[in-house]
Amino acid sequence: MSSFSTSLSSSPFFSNHSSLINSDPSRRSLSFLSASPPQGLNLDELCVRSQRKLVQSSVVVGDGAVITTKSSSAEKKDALLSIPSQETDKLVIESNGGEQQSTVSITVVGASGDLAKKKIFPALFALYYEGCLPEHFTIYGYARSKMTDAELRDMVSKTLTCRIDKRENCGEKMEEFLKRCFYHTGQYDSQEHFVALDKKLKEHEGGRLSNRLFYLSIPPNIFVDAVKCASSSASSVSGWTRVIVEKPFGRDTKTSAALTKSLKQYLEEDQIFRIDHYLGKELVENLSVLRFSNLIFEPLWSRQYIQNVQFIFSEDFGTEGRGGYFDHYGIIRDIMQNHLLQILALFAMETPVSLDAEDIRNEKVKVLRSMRPIQLEDVVIGQYKSTTKGGVTYPGYTDDKTVPKDSLTPTFAAAALFIDNARWDGVPFLMKAGKALHTRSAEIRVQFRHVPGNLYNRNSGTNLDRTTNELVIRVQPDEGIYLKINNKVPGLGMRLDQSNLNLLYSARYSKEIPDAYERLLLDAIEGERRLFIRSDELDAAWALFTPLLKEIEEKKTIPEFYPYGSRGPVGAHYLAAKHNVQWGDLSLDQ
């Protein structure tokens, strides 16, 4: 258990007033981050509403202690208390209703790395730009690199951009944001350095009730050291402390369980936010809205009407110098076991009791536990090789200097998965993920069954797949949703054509789509956990993939080679045909 949880439970006040602390906090409406805002409510108003939910009330009881309760969806363990002392006499208490001002301190651990520069700091600025961060907040970069506050601000400023509809005050907003950014040099395993960070954070918090968020943008082998030091030396004593952990969460069941066990020595489960940024993407967020709020889809969401479901991820570039990292994990661990499997669980889950985080995650776990063990004969792996196009030579995977020449690590994988429950029995769920392919995309394709006794079969020819209704959810790029339907071509004859009912987000909505990291960071600040991975979800995901990975590695399965920039190994087509499926992204009218 974490040090701050231990000190809380050992307090005599806690034992005397536990009934006050353990009262259920009110729930946050999840319509806040649904695919489209409530009618008449724009993003600015939503963010203002979000800030109100972050305000924490303080009740001063007879013995002088201050009990803080939150109105966000953070769970009971986030409701911590503070005992007045000489250090905390300076707490800022508002006169109206006895409310205590709060502040959020966000520490980006590994601030000098690419993820921090390209994603985390820009996402935090976007939240500030849209008015979604609390009135009082501080951002600290923490890393081993020697750097001043000014140097951090200069580094961060190069990656900040503004929303397209508010560019007129962009420079002013950037300056204001950068004034809130500071830097502290330290080792990730140094208690002394985290104590110094804690001192600086307290100076900026100014006696307000402090809430602290640590984002671990560091290699997984130093997660535990950083968490240990942050928990014991830099956690909040009066508000909540939360830690965002980036994937990979281990390499298999054993290493994942060991990591979880180590983290839980210093943190409670509800303080750990395991981030999978694909769950924060707009179209993934919209998946449950599409299904559960539209009557036309939910009755069709089963084996009676759906022939197969495809989850497709492709990148049009190779490892690009990241070969050393990638070779240790491979495409199955890097993409399939987390991104695609999480989307599959959201897609296939039963209707949850509510939109509460735990209810949604409970249903996802049920799906994962219902899945049939993956057989090696239902998997195809590949590795891209060098090719020359138009006089340009593209390197193969093993041409990367950071990759061993004899590496068998797959850069492509396709698999057929099955869910053994009443809703999905017999329906193949096909996954395909690869690097150095012909295009960059991520999409979900739902292919429906053929119309029984179709009156127009003779007008469609012998290839019934050409008339298959297909729902396509394009996660990236060019976010959109479209449904393929059969339609009569205008004229005197009876000729059929397949057309698209198309919702293209860029055409329908004028606002720029927020980056996934913006949504997930805001959720972490608010204590909303439904888009983060719970430990039993992680266990179930690794239980599904670990036996397959072990078999591939023990048998030293040789991947099928495919040219850089191609559509992938031929074996993927045979795998689909084996299950009477045609990959939807390979048709002429994708």
Coordinates of C-alpha atoms in Angstrom, one line a residue:
M1 CA 0.0 0.0 0.0
S2 CA 1.2 3.5 -0.8
S3 CA 2.8 5.6 1.9
F4 CA 0.1 8.3 1.8
S5 CA -2.7 5.6 2.1
T6 CA -0.8 4.1 5.1
S7 CA -0.5 7.4 6.9
L8 CA -4.2 8.1 6.2
S9 CA -5.4 4.8 7.6
S10 CA -3.2 5.1 10.7
S11 CA -4.7 8.5 11.7
P12 CA -6.9 8.4 14.8
F13 CA -9.2 10.9 13.1
F14 CA -9.8 8.6 10.2
S15 CA -11.0 5.8 12.4
N16 CA -13.4 8.2 14.3
H17 CA -14.9 9.7 11.2
S18 CA -14.6 7.0 8.5
S19 CA -18.3 7.2 7.8
L20 CA -17.9 10.7 6.6
I21 CA -14.9 9.9 4.4
N22 CA -16.5 6.8 2.8
S23 CA -19.7 8.5 1.6
D24 CA -20.2 7.9 -2.1
P25 CA -19.2 10.8 -4.4
S26 CA -21.6 11.9 -7.0
R27 CA -21.2 10.5 -10.5
R28 CA -19.9 12.4 -13.5
S29 CA -22.1 12.3 -16.6
L30 CA -20.2 10.5 -19.3
S31 CA -22.1 12.5 -22.0
F32 CA -19.4 15.1 -21.3
L33 CA -17.0 13.3 -23.7
S34 CA -19.4 11.6 -26.0
A35 CA -19.0 11.8 -29.8
S36 CA -21.0 15.0 -29.9
P37 CA -21.7 17.6 -27.2
P38 CA -25.2 17.9 -25.7
Q39 CA -27.4 20.3 -27.8
G40 CA -26.7 23.9 -27.1
L41 CA -23.5 23.2 -25.1
N42 CA -20.1 24.0 -26.7
L43 CA -16.7 22.7 -25.7
D44 CA -15.9 25.8 -23.6
E45 CA -19.0 25.3 -21.5
L46 CA -18.2 21.7 -21.1
C47 CA -14.7 22.5 -19.8
V48 CA -16.1 25.1 -17.4
R49 CA -18.5 22.4 -16.1
S50 CA -15.5 20.1 -15.8
Q51 CA -13.6 22.6 -13.7
R52 CA -16.6 22.9 -11.4
K53 CA -16.5 19.2 -10.8
L54 CA -12.9 19.4 -9.8
V55 CA -13.7 21.8 -6.9
Q56 CA -13.3 20.1 -3.6
S57 CA -15.5 21.0 -0.6
S58 CA -13.9 21.3 2.9
V59 CA -15.9 20.6 6.0
V60 CA -14.2 21.7 9.3
V61 CA -15.3 19.5 12.1
G62 CA -15.1 20.0 15.8
D63 CA -11.6 18.7 16.4
G64 CA -10.1 21.1 13.8
A65 CA -9.6 18.5 11.1
V66 CA -10.5 19.2 7.5
I67 CA -12.4 16.6 5.5
T68 CA -12.2 17.1 1.7
T69 CA -14.8 15.5 -0.5
K70 CA -14.8 15.6 -4.3
S71 CA -17.7 16.0 -6.7
S72 CA -16.0 14.3 -9.6
S73 CA -16.3 10.5 -10.3
A74 CA -13.1 9.8 -8.4
E75 CA -13.7 6.9 -6.1
K76 CA -13.6 6.7 -2.3
K77 CA -9.9 6.3 -1.9
D78 CA -9.4 9.7 -3.5
A79 CA -11.2 11.4 -0.6
L80 CA -8.2 12.1 1.7
L81 CA -8.1 14.3 4.8
S82 CA -5.5 16.7 6.2
I83 CA -4.8 17.6 9.8
P84 CA -3.9 21.2 10.4
S85 CA -0.4 21.8 11.6
Q86 CA 2.1 24.7 11.5
E87 CA 2.8 23.9 7.9
T88 CA -0.8 23.8 6.7
D89 CA -2.2 26.8 8.7
K90 CA -1.7 28.7 5.4
L91 CA -4.4 26.7 3.6
V92 CA -6.4 29.0 1.4
I93 CA -10.1 28.8 2.4
E94 CA -12.7 30.6 0.4
S95 CA -15.2 32.5 2.5
N96 CA -18.2 31.5 0.5
G97 CA -19.5 28.3 2.0
G98 CA -16.2 27.2 3.4
E99 CA -14.9 25.9 0.1
Q100 CA -11.1 25.3 -0.1
Q101 CA -9.3 26.2 -3.2
S102 CA -7.6 23.3 -4.9
T103 CA -4.7 23.1 -7.4
V104 CA -3.4 20.4 -9.7
S105 CA 0.3 19.8 -10.1
I106 CA 1.2 17.7 -13.2
T107 CA 4.6 16.2 -13.3
V108 CA 5.8 14.7 -16.6
V109 CA 8.5 12.2 -15.6
G110 CA 10.7 11.8 -18.7
A111 CA 10.1 15.3 -19.9
S112 CA 13.0 15.4 -22.3
G113 CA 11.7 12.4 -24.3
D114 CA 9.9 12.3 -27.7
L115 CA 6.5 11.3 -26.3
A116 CA 6.6 14.3 -23.8
K117 CA 7.6 16.7 -26.5
K118 CA 5.3 15.5 -29.3
K119 CA 2.2 14.5 -27.4
I120 CA 2.0 15.2 -23.6
F121 CA 3.0 18.9 -23.5
P122 CA 0.9 19.8 -26.7
A123 CA -2.1 17.9 -25.2
L124 CA -1.8 19.9 -21.9
F125 CA -1.5 23.1 -23.8
A126 CA -4.6 22.2 -25.9
L127 CA -6.6 21.6 -22.6
Y128 CA -5.4 25.0 -21.3
Y129 CA -6.2 26.7 -24.6
E130 CA -9.8 25.3 -24.5
G131 CA -10.2 26.3 -20.8
C132 CA -10.3 22.7 -19.6
L133 CA -7.6 22.9 -16.9
P134 CA -8.4 24.2 -13.4
E135 CA -7.8 27.8 -12.5
H136 CA -4.8 26.8 -10.4
F137 CA -2.3 24.4 -12.0
T138 CA 1.4 23.8 -12.4
I139 CA 3.3 21.7 -14.8
Y140 CA 6.7 20.3 -14.0
G141 CA 9.1 18.4 -16.3
Y142 CA 11.3 15.9 -14.5
A143 CA 14.2 14.1 -16.2
R144 CA 17.9 13.3 -15.9
S145 CA 18.9 15.8 -18.5
K146 CA 20.3 19.1 -17.3
M147 CA 17.9 21.8 -18.2
T148 CA 16.6 25.2 -16.9
D149 CA 13.0 26.4 -16.8
A150 CA 13.7 28.6 -19.8
E151 CA 15.3 25.8 -21.8
L152 CA 12.2 23.5 -21.1
R153 CA 9.9 26.3 -22.2
D154 CA 11.9 26.8 -25.4
M155 CA 11.8 23.1 -26.1
V156 CA 8.0 22.8 -25.4
S157 CA 7.1 25.9 -27.4
K158 CA 8.4 24.4 -30.6
T159 CA 5.6 21.7 -30.5
L160 CA 2.6 23.7 -29.4
T161 CA -0.2 24.5 -31.8
C162 CA -3.6 26.2 -31.4
R163 CA -7.1 25.2 -32.4
I164 CA -7.9 26.4 -35.9
D165 CA -10.9 28.5 -34.8
K166 CA -9.0 30.5 -32.1
R167 CA -5.7 31.4 -33.7
E168 CA -6.1 35.1 -33.0
N169 CA -4.9 34.8 -29.3
C170 CA -2.6 31.9 -29.9
G171 CA 0.7 33.7 -28.9
E172 CA -0.8 35.1 -25.8
K173 CA -2.1 31.7 -24.7
M174 CA 1.2 30.1 -25.3
E175 CA 3.0 32.7 -23.2
E176 CA 0.5 32.2 -20.3
F177 CA 0.9 28.4 -20.5
L178 CA 4.7 28.4 -20.6
K179 CA 4.8 30.5 -17.5
R180 CA 3.1 27.6 -15.7
C181 CA 5.8 25.1 -16.9
F182 CA 8.9 24.4 -14.8
Y183 CA 11.7 21.9 -14.8
H184 CA 13.5 19.8 -12.2
T185 CA 16.6 17.7 -12.9
G186 CA 16.7 14.4 -11.1
Q187 CA 17.3 10.7 -11.2
Y188 CA 14.3 8.4 -11.4
D189 CA 15.4 6.3 -8.5
S190 CA 16.5 9.1 -6.1
Q191 CA 14.3 9.8 -3.1
E192 CA 16.4 12.9 -2.5
H193 CA 15.6 14.4 -5.9
F194 CA 11.9 13.7 -5.5
V195 CA 11.9 15.3 -2.0
A196 CA 13.4 18.4 -3.7
L197 CA 10.6 18.2 -6.4
D198 CA 8.0 18.0 -3.6
K199 CA 9.4 21.2 -2.0
K200 CA 9.1 23.0 -5.3
L201 CA 5.6 21.8 -5.9
K202 CA 4.5 23.0 -2.5
E203 CA 5.9 26.4 -3.2
H204 CA 3.7 26.7 -6.3
E205 CA 0.7 25.1 -4.6
G206 CA 0.7 28.0 -2.1
G207 CA -1.1 26.2 0.7
R208 CA -4.0 25.2 -1.5
L209 CA -5.4 21.7 -1.3
S210 CA -3.0 19.9 -3.6
N211 CA -3.8 17.2 -6.2
R212 CA -0.9 15.6 -8.1
L213 CA -0.7 13.7 -11.3
F214 CA 2.5 12.0 -12.4
Y215 CA 2.8 10.9 -16.1
L216 CA 5.5 8.2 -16.5
S217 CA 6.9 8.9 -20.0
I218 CA 9.9 6.6 -19.3
P219 CA 11.0 3.1 -20.1
P220 CA 9.1 0.3 -18.3
N221 CA 12.2 -1.0 -16.5
I222 CA 12.3 2.1 -14.3
F223 CA 8.5 2.5 -13.7
V224 CA 8.7 1.0 -10.2
D225 CA 11.7 3.1 -9.1
A226 CA 10.0 6.3 -10.1
V227 CA 6.6 5.2 -8.6
K228 CA 8.4 4.3 -5.3
C229 CA 10.1 7.7 -5.1
A230 CA 7.0 9.7 -6.1
S231 CA 4.8 7.8 -3.7
S232 CA 7.0 8.2 -0.7
S233 CA 8.5 11.6 -1.3
A234 CA 6.3 13.7 -3.6
S235 CA 2.7 12.5 -3.2
S236 CA -0.1 14.8 -2.0
V237 CA -0.9 14.9 1.7
S238 CA -4.2 16.7 1.3
G239 CA -5.7 15.7 -2.0
W240 CA -5.3 12.8 -4.5
T241 CA -2.2 11.4 -6.2
R242 CA -2.5 9.6 -9.5
V243 CA 0.0 8.0 -11.8
I244 CA -0.4 7.5 -15.6
V245 CA 1.6 4.5 -16.8
E246 CA 2.4 4.1 -20.5
K247 CA 2.5 0.7 -22.3
P248 CA 4.1 -1.8 -22.6
F249 CA 2.7 -3.4 -19.5
G250 CA 5.1 -6.3 -19.5
R251 CA 5.9 -8.8 -22.3
D252 CA 3.7 -11.7 -21.1
T253 CA 1.5 -12.8 -18.3
K254 CA 4.4 -13.3 -15.9
T255 CA 6.1 -10.0 -16.4
S256 CA 2.9 -8.1 -16.5
A257 CA 1.8 -9.6 -13.2
A258 CA 5.2 -8.8 -11.6
L259 CA 4.9 -5.2 -12.8
T260 CA 1.4 -4.8 -11.4
K261 CA 2.4 -6.4 -8.1
S262 CA 5.4 -4.0 -7.8
L263 CA 3.3 -0.9 -8.5
K264 CA 0.7 -2.0 -6.0
Q265 CA 3.3 -2.0 -3.3
Y266 CA 3.2 1.8 -3.5
L267 CA -0.1 2.6 -5.1
E268 CA -3.7 1.5 -4.9
E269 CA -5.4 0.2 -8.1
D270 CA -7.5 3.3 -8.4
Q271 CA -4.4 5.5 -8.4
I272 CA -2.9 3.6 -11.4
F273 CA -4.1 4.9 -14.8
R274 CA -2.8 2.5 -17.5
I275 CA -3.0 4.5 -20.7
D276 CA -3.8 3.1 -24.1
H277 CA -4.1 6.2 -26.3
Y278 CA -6.2 4.4 -28.9
L279 CA -9.1 4.3 -26.4
G280 CA -9.0 8.1 -26.4
K281 CA -9.5 8.4 -30.2
E282 CA -12.8 10.1 -31.2
L283 CA -14.2 7.2 -33.3
V284 CA -13.3 4.6 -30.6
E285 CA -15.0 6.9 -28.0
N286 CA -18.0 7.0 -30.4
L287 CA -18.3 3.3 -30.8
S288 CA -20.6 2.7 -27.8
V289 CA -22.6 5.8 -28.7
L290 CA -23.2 4.5 -32.2
R291 CA -24.3 1.1 -30.9
F292 CA -26.2 1.9 -27.7
S293 CA -28.0 5.1 -28.8
N294 CA -29.2 4.1 -32.2
L295 CA -32.0 1.5 -32.4
I296 CA -31.1 0.4 -35.9
F297 CA -27.7 -1.0 -34.8
E298 CA -28.1 -2.8 -31.4
P299 CA -30.6 -5.5 -32.7
L300 CA -28.1 -6.3 -35.5
W301 CA -25.1 -6.6 -33.2
S302 CA -24.9 -10.4 -33.0
R303 CA -24.1 -13.6 -34.9
Q304 CA -27.6 -13.6 -36.4
Y305 CA -26.7 -10.7 -38.7
I306 CA -23.0 -10.1 -38.5
Q307 CA -20.8 -12.4 -40.7
N308 CA -17.4 -11.2 -39.4
V309 CA -15.7 -8.2 -37.8
Q310 CA -12.3 -6.9 -38.9
F311 CA -9.9 -4.7 -36.9
I312 CA -7.2 -3.3 -39.2
F313 CA -4.2 -1.3 -38.4
S314 CA -1.5 -0.3 -40.9
E315 CA 1.4 2.1 -41.1
D316 CA 3.2 3.2 -44.2
F317 CA 6.6 3.4 -42.6
G318 CA 9.0 1.0 -40.9
T319 CA 10.7 1.1 -37.5
E320 CA 12.5 4.3 -38.5
G321 CA 15.4 3.9 -36.0
R322 CA 13.1 2.4 -33.2
G323 CA 14.1 -1.1 -34.2
G324 CA 16.0 -1.7 -30.9
Y325 CA 12.8 -1.1 -28.9
F326 CA 10.5 -2.8 -31.4
D327 CA 12.6 -5.9 -31.8
H328 CA 12.0 -6.7 -28.1
Y329 CA 8.2 -6.6 -28.5
G330 CA 7.1 -7.1 -32.1
I331 CA 3.8 -6.2 -33.7
I332 CA 1.6 -8.6 -31.7
R333 CA 2.7 -7.1 -28.4
D334 CA 2.9 -3.6 -29.7
I335 CA -0.5 -3.3 -31.4
M336 CA -2.6 -6.4 -31.2
Q337 CA -2.5 -7.3 -27.5
N338 CA -3.4 -3.8 -26.5
H339 CA -4.8 -1.4 -29.1
L340 CA -6.8 -3.8 -31.2
L341 CA -7.9 -6.1 -28.4
Q342 CA -9.2 -3.2 -26.3
I343 CA -11.3 -2.0 -29.3
L344 CA -12.6 -5.5 -29.8
A345 CA -13.7 -5.7 -26.2
L346 CA -15.5 -2.4 -26.4
F347 CA -17.1 -3.5 -29.7
A348 CA -18.3 -6.9 -28.5
M349 CA -19.3 -6.3 -24.9
E350 CA -22.8 -6.6 -23.6
T351 CA -24.8 -3.6 -22.6
P352 CA -23.3 -2.3 -19.3
V353 CA -25.5 -1.6 -16.3
S354 CA -24.5 2.1 -16.6
L355 CA -21.9 4.3 -18.1
D356 CA -19.9 4.1 -14.9
A357 CA -16.3 3.2 -15.4
E358 CA -16.5 0.0 -13.4
D359 CA -19.6 -1.2 -15.2
I360 CA -18.0 -0.7 -18.6
R361 CA -14.8 -2.4 -17.6
N362 CA -16.6 -5.3 -16.1
E363 CA -18.3 -6.0 -19.4
K364 CA -15.0 -5.8 -21.3
V365 CA -13.4 -8.3 -18.9
K366 CA -16.3 -10.7 -19.6
V367 CA -15.6 -10.5 -23.3
L368 CA -11.8 -11.2 -22.8
R369 CA -12.5 -14.1 -20.6
S370 CA -14.9 -15.6 -23.1
M371 CA -12.4 -15.7 -25.9
R372 CA -11.2 -18.9 -27.3
P373 CA -7.4 -19.6 -27.0
I374 CA -5.7 -18.4 -30.2
Q375 CA -4.4 -21.3 -32.4
L376 CA -1.1 -20.8 -34.3
E377 CA -2.8 -22.1 -37.4
D378 CA -5.1 -19.1 -37.2
V379 CA -2.2 -16.7 -37.2
V380 CA 0.0 -15.3 -40.0
I381 CA 3.2 -13.4 -39.2
G382 CA 5.4 -11.4 -41.6
Q383 CA 8.4 -9.2 -41.8
Y384 CA 9.0 -6.4 -44.4
K385 CA 12.0 -6.6 -46.7
S386 CA 13.9 -4.1 -48.8
T387 CA 12.4 -3.1 -52.1
T388 CA 13.0 -0.5 -54.8
K389 CA 10.2 1.7 -56.3
G390 CA 10.6 4.5 -58.8
G391 CA 14.4 4.4 -58.3
V392 CA 14.1 4.7 -54.5
T393 CA 15.3 1.9 -52.3
Y394 CA 13.3 1.3 -49.1
P395 CA 15.2 -0.6 -46.3
G396 CA 14.1 -3.9 -44.9
Y397 CA 13.5 -4.5 -41.2
T398 CA 16.8 -6.1 -40.6
D399 CA 18.6 -3.3 -42.5
D400 CA 17.9 -1.2 -39.4
K401 CA 21.3 -1.0 -37.5
T402 CA 19.5 -1.4 -34.2
V403 CA 18.0 -4.8 -35.3
P404 CA 19.9 -8.1 -35.3
K405 CA 20.5 -9.4 -38.8
D406 CA 18.9 -12.8 -37.9
S407 CA 15.8 -11.3 -36.2
L408 CA 12.5 -13.2 -36.6
T409 CA 10.5 -10.5 -34.9
P410 CA 7.2 -10.0 -36.9
T411 CA 6.4 -6.6 -38.2
F412 CA 3.1 -7.9 -39.5
A413 CA 0.5 -10.2 -38.0
A414 CA -3.0 -11.3 -38.9
A415 CA -5.1 -13.5 -36.6
A416 CA -8.6 -15.0 -36.4
L417 CA -10.2 -14.8 -32.9
F418 CA -13.4 -16.2 -31.6
I419 CA -15.7 -15.3 -28.6
D420 CA -17.4 -18.3 -27.2
N421 CA -20.6 -16.8 -25.9
A422 CA -24.3 -16.7 -27.0
R423 CA -24.0 -13.4 -28.9
W424 CA -20.9 -14.1 -30.9
D425 CA -20.6 -17.9 -31.2
G426 CA -19.0 -18.7 -34.5
V427 CA -18.3 -15.2 -35.7
P428 CA -14.7 -14.7 -36.7
F429 CA -13.0 -11.5 -35.4
L430 CA -10.1 -10.8 -37.7
M431 CA -7.2 -8.7 -36.6
K432 CA -4.5 -7.3 -39.0
A433 CA -1.6 -5.1 -38.0
G434 CA 1.6 -4.2 -39.9
K435 CA 4.4 -1.8 -40.6
A436 CA 5.7 -0.6 -43.9
L437 CA 2.5 -1.3 -45.7
H438 CA 0.9 0.5 -48.6
T439 CA -1.2 3.0 -46.5
R440 CA -1.6 4.4 -43.0
S441 CA -5.0 3.6 -41.5
A442 CA -6.9 2.2 -38.6
E443 CA -10.5 1.0 -39.0
I444 CA -13.2 -1.3 -37.8
R445 CA -15.2 -3.2 -40.5
V446 CA -18.4 -5.0 -39.8
Q447 CA -19.5 -7.2 -42.6
F448 CA -23.1 -8.4 -42.4
R449 CA -24.5 -11.7 -43.7
H450 CA -26.0 -12.1 -47.1
V451 CA -29.7 -11.4 -47.6
P452 CA -31.5 -14.9 -47.4
G453 CA -33.5 -15.5 -50.6
N454 CA -32.4 -12.3 -52.1
L455 CA -34.7 -11.4 -55.0
Y456 CA -32.0 -9.4 -56.7
N457 CA -29.2 -12.1 -56.8
R458 CA -29.5 -12.4 -60.6
N459 CA -28.8 -8.6 -60.8
S460 CA -25.8 -8.9 -58.7
G461 CA -23.8 -11.7 -60.4
T462 CA -22.3 -14.7 -58.8
N463 CA -20.0 -12.8 -56.3
L464 CA -22.4 -12.3 -53.4
D465 CA -19.6 -10.5 -51.4
R466 CA -20.0 -7.6 -53.8
T467 CA -23.5 -7.0 -52.3
T468 CA -22.5 -7.4 -48.6
N469 CA -23.6 -4.6 -46.4
E470 CA -20.6 -3.3 -44.5
L471 CA -20.3 -0.8 -41.7
V472 CA -16.9 0.9 -41.7
I473 CA -15.7 3.0 -38.7
R474 CA -12.5 4.8 -39.8
V475 CA -10.5 5.7 -36.7
Q476 CA -7.7 7.4 -38.7
P477 CA -7.0 9.3 -40.9
D478 CA -10.0 11.1 -42.3
E479 CA -12.2 10.0 -39.4
G480 CA -15.6 8.9 -40.5
I481 CA -18.4 6.3 -40.5
Y482 CA -20.0 4.9 -43.6
L483 CA -22.5 2.1 -44.4
K484 CA -22.4 0.3 -47.7
I485 CA -25.8 -0.4 -49.1
N486 CA -27.2 -1.7 -52.3
N487 CA -29.0 0.8 -54.6
K488 CA -30.6 0.8 -58.0
V489 CA -28.7 2.8 -60.6
P490 CA -31.1 5.4 -62.1
G491 CA -32.4 4.4 -65.5
L492 CA -34.9 2.2 -67.2
G493 CA -33.0 -1.0 -66.5
M494 CA -32.6 -2.9 -63.3
R495 CA -28.9 -2.5 -62.5
L496 CA -27.6 -2.5 -58.9
D497 CA -24.8 -0.5 -57.4
Q498 CA -23.2 -0.4 -54.0
S499 CA -23.2 3.1 -52.5
N500 CA -22.1 4.6 -49.2
L501 CA -24.1 6.4 -46.6
N502 CA -21.3 8.5 -45.4
L503 CA -20.6 10.6 -42.2
L504 CA -17.2 12.3 -42.8
Y505 CA -16.3 14.1 -39.6
S506 CA -14.3 16.9 -41.4
A507 CA -17.4 17.7 -43.5
R508 CA -20.0 17.4 -40.7
Y509 CA -18.2 19.1 -37.8
S510 CA -16.3 22.3 -38.1
K511 CA -14.2 21.9 -34.9
E512 CA -10.9 20.1 -35.0
I513 CA -11.0 16.6 -33.4
P514 CA -9.0 16.6 -30.1
D515 CA -6.0 14.4 -29.9
A516 CA -6.5 11.2 -27.9
Y517 CA -4.0 12.4 -25.2
E518 CA -6.1 15.4 -24.5
R519 CA -9.1 13.4 -23.7
L520 CA -7.1 10.9 -21.6
L521 CA -5.2 13.5 -19.6
L522 CA -8.5 15.3 -18.8
D523 CA -10.1 12.1 -17.7
A524 CA -7.1 11.3 -15.4
I525 CA -7.3 14.8 -13.9
E526 CA -11.0 14.3 -13.3
G527 CA -10.6 10.7 -12.0
E528 CA -12.6 9.2 -14.8
R529 CA -11.2 5.7 -15.4
R530 CA -13.4 4.1 -18.1
L531 CA -10.9 4.6 -20.8
F532 CA -8.0 3.3 -18.8
I533 CA -7.1 -0.4 -18.3
R534 CA -7.9 -2.2 -15.1
S535 CA -5.5 -4.8 -13.8
D536 CA -7.9 -7.7 -14.4
E537 CA -8.4 -6.5 -18.0
L538 CA -4.7 -6.6 -18.5
D539 CA -4.4 -10.1 -17.0
A540 CA -7.2 -11.4 -19.3
A541 CA -5.5 -9.8 -22.3
W542 CA -2.1 -11.4 -21.6
A543 CA -3.8 -14.8 -20.8
L544 CA -5.1 -14.8 -24.3
F545 CA -1.9 -13.9 -26.1
T546 CA 0.9 -15.3 -23.9
P547 CA 0.5 -18.9 -25.0
L548 CA 0.6 -17.9 -28.7
L549 CA 3.6 -15.7 -28.3
K550 CA 5.4 -18.5 -26.4
E551 CA 4.7 -21.0 -29.1
I552 CA 5.9 -18.6 -31.9
E553 CA 9.1 -17.9 -30.0
E554 CA 9.8 -21.5 -29.0
K555 CA 9.2 -22.9 -32.5
K556 CA 11.2 -20.0 -34.0
T557 CA 8.5 -19.5 -36.5
I558 CA 9.9 -17.8 -39.6
P559 CA 7.8 -14.8 -40.7
E560 CA 6.7 -14.5 -44.3
F561 CA 8.5 -11.7 -46.1
Y562 CA 6.7 -9.0 -47.8
P563 CA 8.0 -5.9 -49.8
Y564 CA 8.1 -2.6 -48.1
G565 CA 5.0 -0.6 -49.2
S566 CA 3.0 -3.7 -50.2
R567 CA -0.3 -5.0 -48.8
G568 CA 1.4 -7.5 -46.6
P569 CA 2.0 -11.3 -46.8
V570 CA 0.0 -13.4 -49.1
G571 CA -0.7 -15.7 -46.2
A572 CA -3.1 -13.1 -44.7
H573 CA -5.4 -13.6 -47.7
Y574 CA -5.4 -17.4 -47.2
L575 CA -6.2 -16.9 -43.5
A576 CA -9.2 -14.8 -44.3
A577 CA -10.4 -17.3 -47.0
K578 CA -10.1 -20.1 -44.5
H579 CA -12.9 -18.4 -42.5
N580 CA -14.9 -17.4 -45.6
V581 CA -13.9 -13.8 -45.2
Q582 CA -12.5 -11.2 -47.6
W583 CA -10.5 -8.4 -46.2
G584 CA -12.6 -5.2 -46.5
D585 CA -9.6 -2.9 -47.0
L586 CA -8.5 -4.6 -50.2
S587 CA -11.6 -4.0 -52.3
L588 CA -11.5 -1.5 -55.1
D589 CA -14.2 0.7 -53.4
Q590 CA -12.8 0.7 -49.9

